[in-house]
Amino acid sequence: MALKHATPMLDELEKGPWPSFVTDIKRMAARKPMCEDLLGLLEMSYEHKEGHWKHGGIVGVFGYGGGVIGRYCDRPDLFPNVAHFHTMRVNQPASKFYSTEALRKLCDIWEEHGSGLTNMHGSTGDCILLGTTTDQLEPIFYRLTHELGMDLGGSGSNMRTPEGCVGRARCEWSCLDTQDIIYDITIKYQDELHRPMFPYKFKFKASGCPNDCVAAIARADCSIIGTWRDKIRIDQEAVRAYVGGELVPNGGSHGFEKRKLDIQKEVIDLCPTRCMEWDGKNLKIWDEDCTRCMHCINVMPRALRPGTDVGATILCGAKAPILEGAQLSSVIIPFMKMEPPYEEFHEFVEKMWDWWMENGKNRERLGELIQRLGLREFLKAVEVQPDPRMINTPRFNPYIFYDPADVPGGWERDAKAYRERHHA
Amino acid sequence: MALKHATPMLDELEKGPWPSFVTDIKRMAARKPMCEDLLGLLEMSYEHKEGHWKHGGIVGVFGYGGGVIGRYCDRPDLFPNVAHFHTMRVNQPASKFYSTEALRKLCDIWEEHGSGLTNMHGSTGDCILLGTTTDQLEPIFYRLTHELGMDLGGSGSNMRTPEGCVGRARCEWSCLDTQDIIYDITIKYQDELHRPMFPYKFKFKASGCPNDCVAAIARADCSIIGTWRDKIRIDQEAVRAYVGGELVPNGGSHGFEKRKLDIQKEVIDLCPTRCMEWDGKNLKIWDEDCTRCMHCINVMPRALRPGTDVGATILCGAKAPILEGAQLSSVIIPFMKMEPPYEEFHEFVEKMWDWWMENGKNRERLGELIQRLGLREFLKAVEVQPDPRMINTPRFNPYIFYDPADVPGGWERDAKAYRERHHA
Amino acid sequence: MPFDPSDIMKDRITDIGPPKYDKFFPPIIKENYGKWKYHEILEPGVLVHVSETGAEVYTVRVGAARLLSVDLIREICDIADKHCGGYVRWTTRNNIEFMVDDKSKLKPLMDDLRSRGNWFPIGGTGASVTNVVHTQGWVHCHTPAIDASGIVKAVMDELFEYFGSHKLPAQVRISLACCLNMCGAVHCSDIAILGVHRKPPIIEHERVQNVCEIPLVIAACPTAAIKPKKVGDYKSVEINENRCMFCGNCYTMCPALPLADGEGDGIALWVGGKVSNSRVPPKFSKLAVPYIPNEPPRWPTTVQTIKKMLETYASDAKRYERIGEWIERIGWEKFFEKTGIEFRHEHIDDYRLAMTTWRTTTQFKF
Amino acid sequence: MPFDPSDIMKDRITDIGPPKYDKFFPPIIKENYGKWKYHEILEPGVLVHVSETGAEVYTVRVGAARLLSVDLIREICDIADKHCGGYVRWTTRNNIEFMVDDKSKLKPLMDDLRSRGNWFPIGGTGASVTNVVHTQGWVHCHTPAIDASGIVKAVMDELFEYFGSHKLPAQVRISLACCLNMCGAVHCSDIAILGVHRKPPIIEHERVQNVCEIPLVIAACPTAAIKPKKVGDYKSVEINENRCMFCGNCYTMCPALPLADGEGDGIALWVGGKVSNSRVPPKFSKLAVPYIPNEPPRWPTTVQTIKKMLETYASDAKRYERIGEWIERIGWEKFFEKTGIEFRHEHIDDYRLAMTTWRTTTQFKF
Ligand code: SRM
Ligand code: SRM
Ligand code: SRM
Ligand code: SRM
Ligand code: SF4
Ligand code: SF4
Ligand code: SF4
Ligand code: SF4
Ligand code: SF4
Ligand code: SF4
Ligand code: SF4
Ligand code: SF4
């Protein structure tokens, strides 16, 4: 069936082995005028090498300050069906397992009320419903909550939809119940998720181990990363099996042929702290020097496992570049046990938010505020003692804000006595 | 002989195995009232835990804007002989070789006209005459120039006294004639050394090799460090002699007993680029990967030597912390041949100074100016092409000042055409 | 009680959050939650996880465009219903994972997937190029300098062989963000594709005072390039173009300052970032290529430059070495030499932390 | 023509610079300039350099206070005349080097040096603590927070055994600067002793306008803590004490803002810097101990803390590892644990590049 707009450039994107979003949209376009116009608009963008969307106005569902991104096209004259093309962010179930039953229902709702196009998933983690009109927002919301038990995710100066890695659901290394932690945060802070109260957005992400499969350290204002405090568990026999070529190194990441693992070169020499030794029969790890980087475990998953005294390292401040340049999260709490009801963690979160809300400027992320006021102020606010694990290196500039409380007489000076000792 | 002031605290510094400056000053104090009062004043500082010198006024020799640091004591009532206690900076001969004849003459002049106390040497490199009165400055200067052929060094917003390592005079590794380079700079830029014309101080230092025995990279606005472009010279027999225990590793720096060098552990594993291999008989160096760190040469001085295609890496910008924090010098010219008459180097220096004088604010060191305006501007000024050797890593922030010359139409925008394509 | 547009508060449910995660766990996952013992990749895209109980779950990972129609999702559901007991999941990089609880179910599942044209390419595990994390581009956002989905498609077509194989020295994570806001958080990717503007904003003086809060606009500029200015009768702003580095933050705050420009905009490529703490700490990606023009529909220069970087890496790096680790070992001077990419002034940082990127040692390679 | 105070321009010689270096080279140096082939340390403080010509020069390095009287210099000249053909040199770290051109001259020279009390300790080569580079302190400067020569004497007395031996894992360079101006450029030392103030300046309102240029004073403050202020009739300044980090730059510009305070001032210790490019690039020294009070005349806490750091390093580091390399290997958390030094908020940077010092990885040791 011929579509309304010719799309010679987009058609080029139907070629090649990777699944084509163009083919997919075209399929929908046959019965969805919104999709037809979207293709036309996109083709025009390809010609102009410029996008054709305007700033979104404030649209949303009643009582929520987030969850919908308003979007209007700048050529409604040509593409009336995408004149309005708002996005709804549906809060995904933690780590994105779905029953087909739920998914199909979601599809039905969306086909009825919107474009029928989605993003599975948005970068933050939401299940994104891409393109609808203002009048459809409330009906969709109603049906989501009533029929699916689903709710909207975050946008604006809110807590954003938290997300975690697959964790204990299907990974042997997880030191955390990532799903449960994410679910707990999401539920406990529904108000913060839906109603803007912060200086800017705030993101949580949780990875079960330092491999950080959800990229928490790069993109969450508060990154929760699983770790352990005791020893790596070693199965010496399995180590020997790797060395002997009976097991495939790195779980097959580099190929599946059985080959002898060169344990010295592939493991010991790549250990960042060089805290391992292989004497030809046994592997020794000096765990007190291990920085739990995961490399050895990654390479020998059947021989090595994280310890059992598990918990999280809490790091704060990651964000994209706007304004001061991108930041990674920094260690704030080297180790915290993470067990329900997560009280210690909640207390930390609330102290952190209080400080941020009190001191943060408009559009200032937590990481930028810490930069501006100093890590010291943040630690004071969250009542955490300074620890060398928070830094890569102590300061190298001599510009120290000494605390007057530590100085005899504080900042008081006796100018007269001074000039008695030192004539001007 | 009893001295005028009791110095019970300073007397404690006459004990112990290290040579005592107190004993030394006391010896002079017997015939030099200035030294007597200096001891008294210093003892008072020890009591107060505060120094007792005031800011220096502008004192100097006629026609020079530097070379003398004025100094007045803040208790002339108690210590009249050090009421004035100016310092003269005498430009040392490059790398500080002296004939006793010259030294004795210097001592005689200084005993006659000043305190008889010196610093051998100041941190910059000068031979420092410590403590005299204003009226003695001209006579000293006259006698220095006439009797010794010596001149004052730098202070204030001048070029400062340049200095180099011992270099080819007594070191087998020197890739440069450090003395000659230092002498050349010093003589060529006498005007800049003596008469303030810069925004602030400017320092040159030259080390013959990357061991940098004059700490040029840490404390010279322009650091000249010898290096080579070809291959490390290897004497394989001598390598074997080290491995065999016939030669003492590291020239004896770690003890003199003959012992077998563990070449793998002590050399190859410590090579920062791991560009060496020892097959039990021969040492192979992949020179294209060598970063000329000197370690292997340091450890096996009888087996390895720098190459013969020698020259300098020129780095700029080192300085102490005031104001922006300390800086190390950064690579500006990866390699420059340094042979008399050093024209290429002079041209570079003059372009650098011109840019600094034109753009530098009062009390802004070159390194800070480069920080403020960007390395790009500096490179343009000195007409050097960007080179990855100038950086440890390319930028990681996306804030790029694209050059309008590279953009079709430059910064011109056609607002009307834009709004024809995009309705507001 | 269906939705009643005249009384939206009726039966209103709010703040319920997402369904509890385990509601959607397949039984094998629920039963073995926290009990997994080890895993193995059986072939590219196919994982087995073995539980302490002896149970096994087989996962088939397939690549997908992130933009999916409900039709395609329904097809995914069909497959999941047929083979996986009605469950499916998405990964953090937008791949789809089908899981079966018995080895015997694996082949039928894979055969089915392979029978459906090229919709479900199997791969993305281990030392591969997995799916490209990306953003909206011209499909939905108002600030992009480039498209997203189209570039991703063109790149993945070209690198397809690396998706379904384990031939690389280590995993390679490619991301795309269509403007400096970097929604994909591409700043820590092995290879990042970033949309950049290169012309300062147009200032629509007649509109500024109506559609923008001038003080917020001024505060938005990281380099303080924007100042208030009266233009005729209009309260507006002026921009010191020499200080503009095209970040677009002013446009975010003010629609009367459009930056997009077909001629000016394009792509910057970044390399060597990583997220995992494995071996070396997480790293930012660094600038590789300052600018490549937008070349729709298939962006050949971008695609070929990425391929060249990837293959240079593939042939030069040691096993386990991520791109950033490889470059740090050989040095940036060698990276530029080996890839043939020109080193230009744009590579030299001149923002806040610029000084920390300069080479303050004589250690470098000729 | 002796100097004529009534006519200083008569016969005036200016701008001649220093004597040409080779005028003062001993013959063995002149003859073998650029021909040296290798060297060896025969015992601590004694070097031989061998020329391609076969010639040898033996150097005896002796420690010295940097502050020397002309009497002591004359004694040095006596020794040089007797043994070294009338030549002597100083090193870049203020040691004295006596050179002889024949092995037979070595023992007489060393015997002579040793016969002169403790004035000429032999050492400072190889894996030793060599002389302490330092600055003026209370002997000459107007801005110091501490003395220089006295502390150096106390430290070297305590570490004396390490000067005349090669027992350390590598060379250890100790430096001292008596204020944040850091004239010794101590910022890249294995161990740095730094004088610090801890009270904001006194403001002598009556004097400010007479002795200072107020705009320069204001510009001098790195944290913009200083503002102009009228106090009664005086044009003066006010200081936001919360922003003061005691750098003293305002006092450099204005004598009416004294910072020195017997109770407030003291020493900060820094570790792990280096200058050479050997193995690892040059490094800045990092804060080890934020504050130790001034304890004249022998600064016992400072001396003992340095000794403790040095000996912890000596017993823990591998051969060739400079202090900074050792710390980077074991991690700062272990440095603080092993030395027993308390980690405090002062260690956490809060200046311009602070962010670059934070730990952005889960890699650390418990
Ligand atoms: C939809 C999504 C991109 C996608 O295609 O997946 C997205 C889209 C937008 N982001 Fe984002 N961001 C999205 C995840 C991110 C992420 C990634 C993450 O959350 O892990 C980041 C980087 C991490 C971070 O938060 O810093 C991100 C950093 C930004 C920024 C820069 C923020 C900063 O502090 O640097 C902006 C600009 C702003 O806030 O003004 C921004 C702004 C926007 C806006 C709202 C545009 C704007 O300027 O108002 C985009 C709306 C696009 C549209 O039309 O739908 N978006 N944004 C992602 C949200 C989907 C979801 O809910 O799952
Ligand atoms: C004498 C000497 C210290 C010594 O005991 O050896 C010295 C002494 C002074 N220096 Fe220095 N500096 C001396 C070498 C240095 C060095 C080391 C070097 O040159 O290798 C540095 C660090 C490198 C550098 O240049 O950055 C140095 C960095 C400073 C600074 C900080 C400059 C900066 O940009 O951070 C100041 C403050 C200033 O200039 O206002 C300073 C200022 C001073 C003043 C003039 C005090 C002042 O604020 O006006 C001191 C006069 C002391 C006096 O009463 O004699 N001095 N000064 C050194 C010169 C002797 C010589 O000529 O040989
Ligand atoms: C499914 C997924 C988690 C999820 O919640 O969805 C996942 C799953 C696994 N990851 Fe991951 N990782 C997943 C995203 C990530 C990410 C995040 C990202 O790419 O945005 C990272 C950090 C990337 C980075 O560093 O830039 C990540 C870094 C790792 C690493 C560290 C590799 C390294 O050497 O740096 C491992 C260990 C390994 O592969 O040896 C790992 C290992 C694993 C294991 C083997 C864990 C396990 O025992 O099950 C899983 C299969 C690996 C595989 O595919 O080869 N996973 N993994 C994600 C799949 C994404 C995809 O579709 O391609
Ligand atoms: C005499 C002197 C040069 C001068 O012009 O005066 C000198 C002379 C030599 N240095 Fe040096 N260095 C001298 C100051 C330095 C400095 C500067 C400083 O300390 O302020 C450095 C940089 C220090 C730093 O990195 O912080 C320096 C870093 C080196 C190194 C690199 C060591 C390392 O592993 O980092 C070597 C190589 C070695 O020792 O193996 C070296 C090696 C040498 C050799 C072996 C060179 C040679 O072949 O003759 C000389 C005898 C070494 C010895 O004493 O053990 N020299 N050397 C300086 C003696 C200072 C003193 O009295 O103690
Ligand atoms: S972050 Fe760790 S626990 Fe989570 S999925 Fe990745 S490897 Fe497993
Ligand atoms: S986890 Fe990392 S640091 Fe720890 S032993 Fe294994 S490789 Fe070494
Ligand atoms: S810097 Fe190099 S050439 Fe100069 S003295 Fe030191 S080791 Fe020799
Ligand atoms: S000089 Fe340094 S980098 Fe070069 S081969 Fe020797 S140890 Fe390696
Ligand atoms: S990266 Fe920029 S253009 Fe792309 S979706 Fe995010 S805000 Fe929009
Ligand atoms: S694009 Fe960025 S730098 Fe340019 S004017 Fe706007 S906010 Fe400022
Ligand atoms: S460090 Fe400070 S106090 Fe010491 S000499 Fe230099 S300027 Fe004076
Ligand atoms: S001491 Fe430094 S920080 Fe304090 S007021 Fe003076 S210049 Fe400012």
mmCIF file of N, CA, C and O in Angstrom, chain B residues 15 18 24 31 46 50 55 71 85 100 104 111 118 142 169-170 172 177 180 194-195 251 259 266 323-324, chain D residues 1 15 21 33 36 39 41 68-71 74 81 86 88 97 140 147 153 157 249 251 262 319-320 352:
data_model
loop_
_atom_site.group_PDB
_atom_site.id
_atom_site.type_symbol
_atom_site.label_atom_id
_atom_site.label_comp_id
_atom_site.label_asym_id
_atom_site.label_seq_id
_atom_site.Cartn_x
_atom_site.Cartn_y
_atom_site.Cartn_z
ATOM 1 N N LYS B 15 73.572 20.966 68.188
ATOM 2 C CA LYS B 15 73.751 19.535 68.446
ATOM 3 C C LYS B 15 73.429 18.712 67.200
ATOM 4 O O LYS B 15 72.786 19.207 66.282
ATOM 5 N N TRP B 18 74.348 16.670 61.668
ATOM 6 C CA TRP B 18 74.299 17.470 60.431
ATOM 7 C C TRP B 18 74.971 18.822 60.676
ATOM 8 O O TRP B 18 74.857 19.371 61.780
ATOM 9 N N ASP B 24 77.880 27.908 62.569
ATOM 10 C CA ASP B 24 78.558 28.651 61.502
ATOM 11 C C ASP B 24 78.323 30.166 61.646
ATOM 12 O O ASP B 24 79.267 30.960 61.613
ATOM 13 N N ARG B 31 83.019 38.333 64.864
ATOM 14 C CA ARG B 31 83.591 39.567 64.310
ATOM 15 C C ARG B 31 82.600 40.364 63.473
ATOM 16 O O ARG B 31 82.937 41.398 62.915
ATOM 17 N N TYR B 46 62.122 32.381 67.219
ATOM 18 C CA TYR B 46 61.886 31.058 67.803
ATOM 19 C C TYR B 46 60.978 31.168 69.021
ATOM 20 O O TYR B 46 60.161 30.287 69.278
ATOM 21 N N GLU B 50 57.122 33.443 65.158
ATOM 22 C CA GLU B 50 56.742 34.365 64.079
ATOM 23 C C GLU B 50 58.035 34.989 63.548
ATOM 24 O O GLU B 50 58.952 35.278 64.322
ATOM 25 N N HIS B 55 58.195 43.666 54.792
ATOM 26 C CA HIS B 55 58.263 43.726 53.324
ATOM 27 C C HIS B 55 59.465 44.567 52.914
ATOM 28 O O HIS B 55 59.782 45.561 53.537
ATOM 29 N N ARG B 71 65.231 44.168 52.483
ATOM 30 C CA ARG B 71 64.706 43.506 53.680
ATOM 31 C C ARG B 71 65.003 44.358 54.917
ATOM 32 O O ARG B 71 66.125 44.854 55.086
ATOM 33 N N PHE B 85 68.788 44.611 55.837
ATOM 34 C CA PHE B 85 69.443 43.304 55.673
ATOM 35 C C PHE B 85 69.090 42.763 54.288
ATOM 36 O O PHE B 85 68.425 41.752 54.122
ATOM 37 N N THR B 100 88.420 28.182 43.211
ATOM 38 C CA THR B 100 88.555 28.709 44.574
ATOM 39 C C THR B 100 89.010 30.167 44.529
ATOM 40 O O THR B 100 88.673 30.957 45.403
ATOM 41 N N ARG B 104 87.047 32.790 46.697
ATOM 42 C CA ARG B 104 87.705 33.533 47.782
ATOM 43 C C ARG B 104 87.530 35.040 47.583
ATOM 44 O O ARG B 104 87.284 35.783 48.532
ATOM 45 N N GLU B 111 82.601 39.794 52.825
ATOM 46 C CA GLU B 111 82.940 40.034 54.231
ATOM 47 C C GLU B 111 83.107 41.532 54.467
ATOM 48 O O GLU B 111 82.679 42.078 55.494
ATOM 49 N N THR B 118 75.965 33.660 53.320
ATOM 50 C CA THR B 118 75.496 33.419 51.957
ATOM 51 C C THR B 118 74.487 32.280 51.951
ATOM 52 O O THR B 118 74.343 31.581 52.937
ATOM 53 N N TYR B 142 79.941 47.080 41.880
ATOM 54 C CA TYR B 142 81.136 47.545 41.174
ATOM 55 C C TYR B 142 82.245 46.496 41.271
ATOM 56 O O TYR B 142 82.863 46.105 40.293
ATOM 57 N N ALA B 169 79.157 18.060 31.388
ATOM 58 C CA ALA B 169 80.373 18.298 32.149
ATOM 59 C C ALA B 169 80.755 17.058 32.958
ATOM 60 O O ALA B 169 81.931 16.751 33.119
ATOM 61 N N ARG B 170 79.735 16.338 33.462
ATOM 62 C CA ARG B 170 80.094 15.150 34.246
ATOM 63 C C ARG B 170 78.996 14.095 34.235
ATOM 64 O O ARG B 170 78.846 13.365 35.211
ATOM 65 N N GLU B 172 77.114 11.131 31.720
ATOM 66 C CA GLU B 172 77.191 10.402 30.443
ATOM 67 C C GLU B 172 75.882 10.422 29.679
ATOM 68 O O GLU B 172 75.829 10.008 28.530
ATOM 69 N N ASP B 177 73.999 20.331 25.676
ATOM 70 C CA ASP B 177 75.018 21.138 26.350
ATOM 71 C C ASP B 177 74.293 22.069 27.305
ATOM 72 O O ASP B 177 74.078 23.250 27.003
ATOM 73 N N ASP B 180 75.913 25.387 28.085
ATOM 74 C CA ASP B 180 75.991 26.327 26.976
ATOM 75 C C ASP B 180 74.622 26.947 26.691
ATOM 76 O O ASP B 180 74.516 28.136 26.400
ATOM 77 N N HIS B 194 67.576 41.867 33.744
ATOM 78 C CA HIS B 194 67.860 42.962 34.676
ATOM 79 C C HIS B 194 66.774 44.010 34.753
ATOM 80 O O HIS B 194 66.748 44.794 35.701
ATOM 81 N N ARG B 195 65.947 44.086 33.726
ATOM 82 C CA ARG B 195 64.990 45.196 33.699
ATOM 83 C C ARG B 195 63.571 44.682 33.518
ATOM 84 O O ARG B 195 63.263 44.088 32.491
ATOM 85 N N GLY B 251 74.357 1.464 38.911
ATOM 86 C CA GLY B 251 75.576 2.179 39.271
ATOM 87 C C GLY B 251 75.865 2.178 40.752
ATOM 88 O O GLY B 251 76.583 3.038 41.255
ATOM 89 N N ARG B 259 75.653 -8.447 42.514
ATOM 90 C CA ARG B 259 74.547 -9.393 42.599
ATOM 91 C C ARG B 259 73.949 -9.522 41.210
ATOM 92 O O ARG B 259 74.082 -8.619 40.382
ATOM 93 N N GLU B 266 63.388 -6.149 37.483
ATOM 94 C CA GLU B 266 63.925 -4.831 37.818
ATOM 95 C C GLU B 266 63.939 -3.874 36.636
ATOM 96 O O GLU B 266 64.036 -2.664 36.814
ATOM 97 N N LEU B 323 48.500 31.838 41.796
ATOM 98 C CA LEU B 323 47.207 31.836 42.382
ATOM 99 C C LEU B 323 46.370 30.598 42.078
ATOM 100 O O LEU B 323 45.551 30.194 42.878
ATOM 101 N N GLU B 324 46.574 30.028 40.894
ATOM 102 C CA GLU B 324 45.589 29.036 40.427
ATOM 103 C C GLU B 324 45.897 27.614 40.873
ATOM 104 O O GLU B 324 45.202 26.672 40.505
ATOM 105 N N MET D 1 91.073 51.305 39.435
ATOM 106 C CA MET D 1 90.042 52.326 39.671
ATOM 107 C C MET D 1 89.020 51.777 40.655
ATOM 108 O O MET D 1 88.109 51.097 40.234
ATOM 109 N N ASP D 15 75.408 44.209 32.637
ATOM 110 C CA ASP D 15 74.910 43.220 31.690
ATOM 111 C C ASP D 15 76.000 42.329 31.116
ATOM 112 O O ASP D 15 75.984 42.011 29.930
ATOM 113 N N TYR D 21 80.809 29.357 31.890
ATOM 114 C CA TYR D 21 80.917 28.161 32.748
ATOM 115 C C TYR D 21 82.268 27.473 32.689
ATOM 116 O O TYR D 21 82.828 27.076 33.704
ATOM 117 N N TYR D 33 84.643 16.723 28.533
ATOM 118 C CA TYR D 33 83.300 17.275 28.354
ATOM 119 C C TYR D 33 82.580 16.515 27.229
ATOM 120 O O TYR D 33 83.092 16.400 26.115
ATOM 121 N N TRP D 36 81.822 11.452 28.656
ATOM 122 C CA TRP D 36 81.622 10.505 29.741
ATOM 123 C C TRP D 36 80.860 9.290 29.241
ATOM 124 O O TRP D 36 79.948 9.417 28.428
ATOM 125 N N HIS D 39 79.115 5.733 34.864
ATOM 126 C CA HIS D 39 79.526 6.107 36.220
ATOM 127 C C HIS D 39 79.247 4.947 37.156
ATOM 128 O O HIS D 39 78.498 4.010 36.806
ATOM 129 N N ILE D 41 78.764 4.369 41.633
ATOM 130 C CA ILE D 41 78.888 4.915 42.988
ATOM 131 C C ILE D 41 79.746 3.909 43.764
ATOM 132 O O ILE D 41 79.381 2.731 43.867
ATOM 133 N N LEU D 68 75.698 29.391 54.409
ATOM 134 C CA LEU D 68 77.133 29.207 54.653
ATOM 135 C C LEU D 68 77.782 30.551 54.931
ATOM 136 O O LEU D 68 77.529 31.527 54.229
ATOM 137 N N SER D 69 78.654 30.577 55.906
ATOM 138 C CA SER D 69 79.426 31.806 56.130
ATOM 139 C C SER D 69 80.615 31.832 55.180
ATOM 140 O O SER D 69 81.024 30.787 54.652
ATOM 141 N N VAL D 70 81.166 32.981 54.968
ATOM 142 C CA VAL D 70 82.366 33.063 54.122
ATOM 143 C C VAL D 70 83.513 32.289 54.751
ATOM 144 O O VAL D 70 84.383 31.758 54.047
ATOM 145 N N ASP D 71 83.523 32.185 56.069
ATOM 146 C CA ASP D 71 84.565 31.374 56.704
ATOM 147 C C ASP D 71 84.501 29.928 56.241
ATOM 148 O O ASP D 71 85.524 29.319 55.902
ATOM 149 N N ARG D 74 85.538 29.541 52.745
ATOM 150 C CA ARG D 74 87.009 29.562 52.634
ATOM 151 C C ARG D 74 87.598 28.211 53.024
ATOM 152 O O ARG D 74 88.576 27.745 52.429
ATOM 153 N N ASP D 81 91.643 23.478 47.179
ATOM 154 C CA ASP D 81 93.005 23.810 46.761
ATOM 155 C C ASP D 81 93.949 22.648 47.032
ATOM 156 O O ASP D 81 94.786 22.297 46.207
ATOM 157 N N GLY D 86 91.983 23.302 43.022
ATOM 158 C CA GLY D 86 91.379 24.631 43.155
ATOM 159 C C GLY D 86 90.003 24.758 42.523
ATOM 160 O O GLY D 86 89.597 25.852 42.147
ATOM 161 N N VAL D 88 85.718 23.409 42.740
ATOM 162 C CA VAL D 88 84.686 22.794 43.541
ATOM 163 C C VAL D 88 83.354 23.118 42.883
ATOM 164 O O VAL D 88 83.268 24.051 42.070
ATOM 165 N N GLU D 97 80.438 19.331 45.897
ATOM 166 C CA GLU D 97 81.139 18.219 45.254
ATOM 167 C C GLU D 97 82.616 18.548 45.042
ATOM 168 O O GLU D 97 82.961 19.538 44.371
ATOM 169 N N HIS D 140 65.275 35.249 56.708
ATOM 170 C CA HIS D 140 65.274 36.385 55.779
ATOM 171 C C HIS D 140 63.949 36.825 55.192
ATOM 172 O O HIS D 140 63.810 37.975 54.784
ATOM 173 N N ASP D 147 60.164 28.450 60.335
ATOM 174 C CA ASP D 147 61.565 28.638 59.978
ATOM 175 C C ASP D 147 61.932 27.623 58.897
ATOM 176 O O ASP D 147 61.163 26.688 58.624
ATOM 177 N N LYS D 153 67.718 21.336 59.729
ATOM 178 C CA LYS D 153 68.762 20.789 60.612
ATOM 179 C C LYS D 153 68.177 19.669 61.496
ATOM 180 O O LYS D 153 68.750 18.571 61.607
ATOM 181 N N ASP D 157 69.354 15.811 61.120
ATOM 182 C CA ASP D 157 69.963 15.137 62.269
ATOM 183 C C ASP D 157 69.304 13.772 62.477
ATOM 184 O O ASP D 157 69.972 12.769 62.676
ATOM 185 N N ASN D 249 48.526 35.596 49.806
ATOM 186 C CA ASN D 249 48.796 36.406 48.620
ATOM 187 C C ASN D 249 48.418 37.870 48.850
ATOM 188 O O ASN D 249 49.031 38.778 48.300
ATOM 189 N N TYR D 251 48.778 39.420 51.685
ATOM 190 C CA TYR D 251 49.868 40.001 52.469
ATOM 191 C C TYR D 251 51.071 40.317 51.589
ATOM 192 O O TYR D 251 51.745 41.324 51.783
ATOM 193 N N GLY D 262 51.819 33.082 65.895
ATOM 194 C CA GLY D 262 52.547 32.011 66.588
ATOM 195 C C GLY D 262 51.689 30.794 66.901
ATOM 196 O O GLY D 262 52.134 29.658 66.799
ATOM 197 N N ARG D 319 62.119 -2.255 45.585
ATOM 198 C CA ARG D 319 63.271 -1.526 45.036
ATOM 199 C C ARG D 319 62.866 -0.699 43.807
ATOM 200 O O ARG D 319 62.100 -1.176 42.983
ATOM 201 N N TYR D 320 63.399 0.485 43.721
ATOM 202 C CA TYR D 320 63.169 1.482 42.655
ATOM 203 C C TYR D 320 61.883 2.288 42.857
ATOM 204 O O TYR D 320 61.671 3.287 42.171
ATOM 205 N N ARG D 352 40.001 24.206 42.806
ATOM 206 C CA ARG D 352 39.510 24.184 41.428
ATOM 207 C C ARG D 352 39.391 22.801 40.779
ATOM 208 O O ARG D 352 38.469 22.547 40.025
#
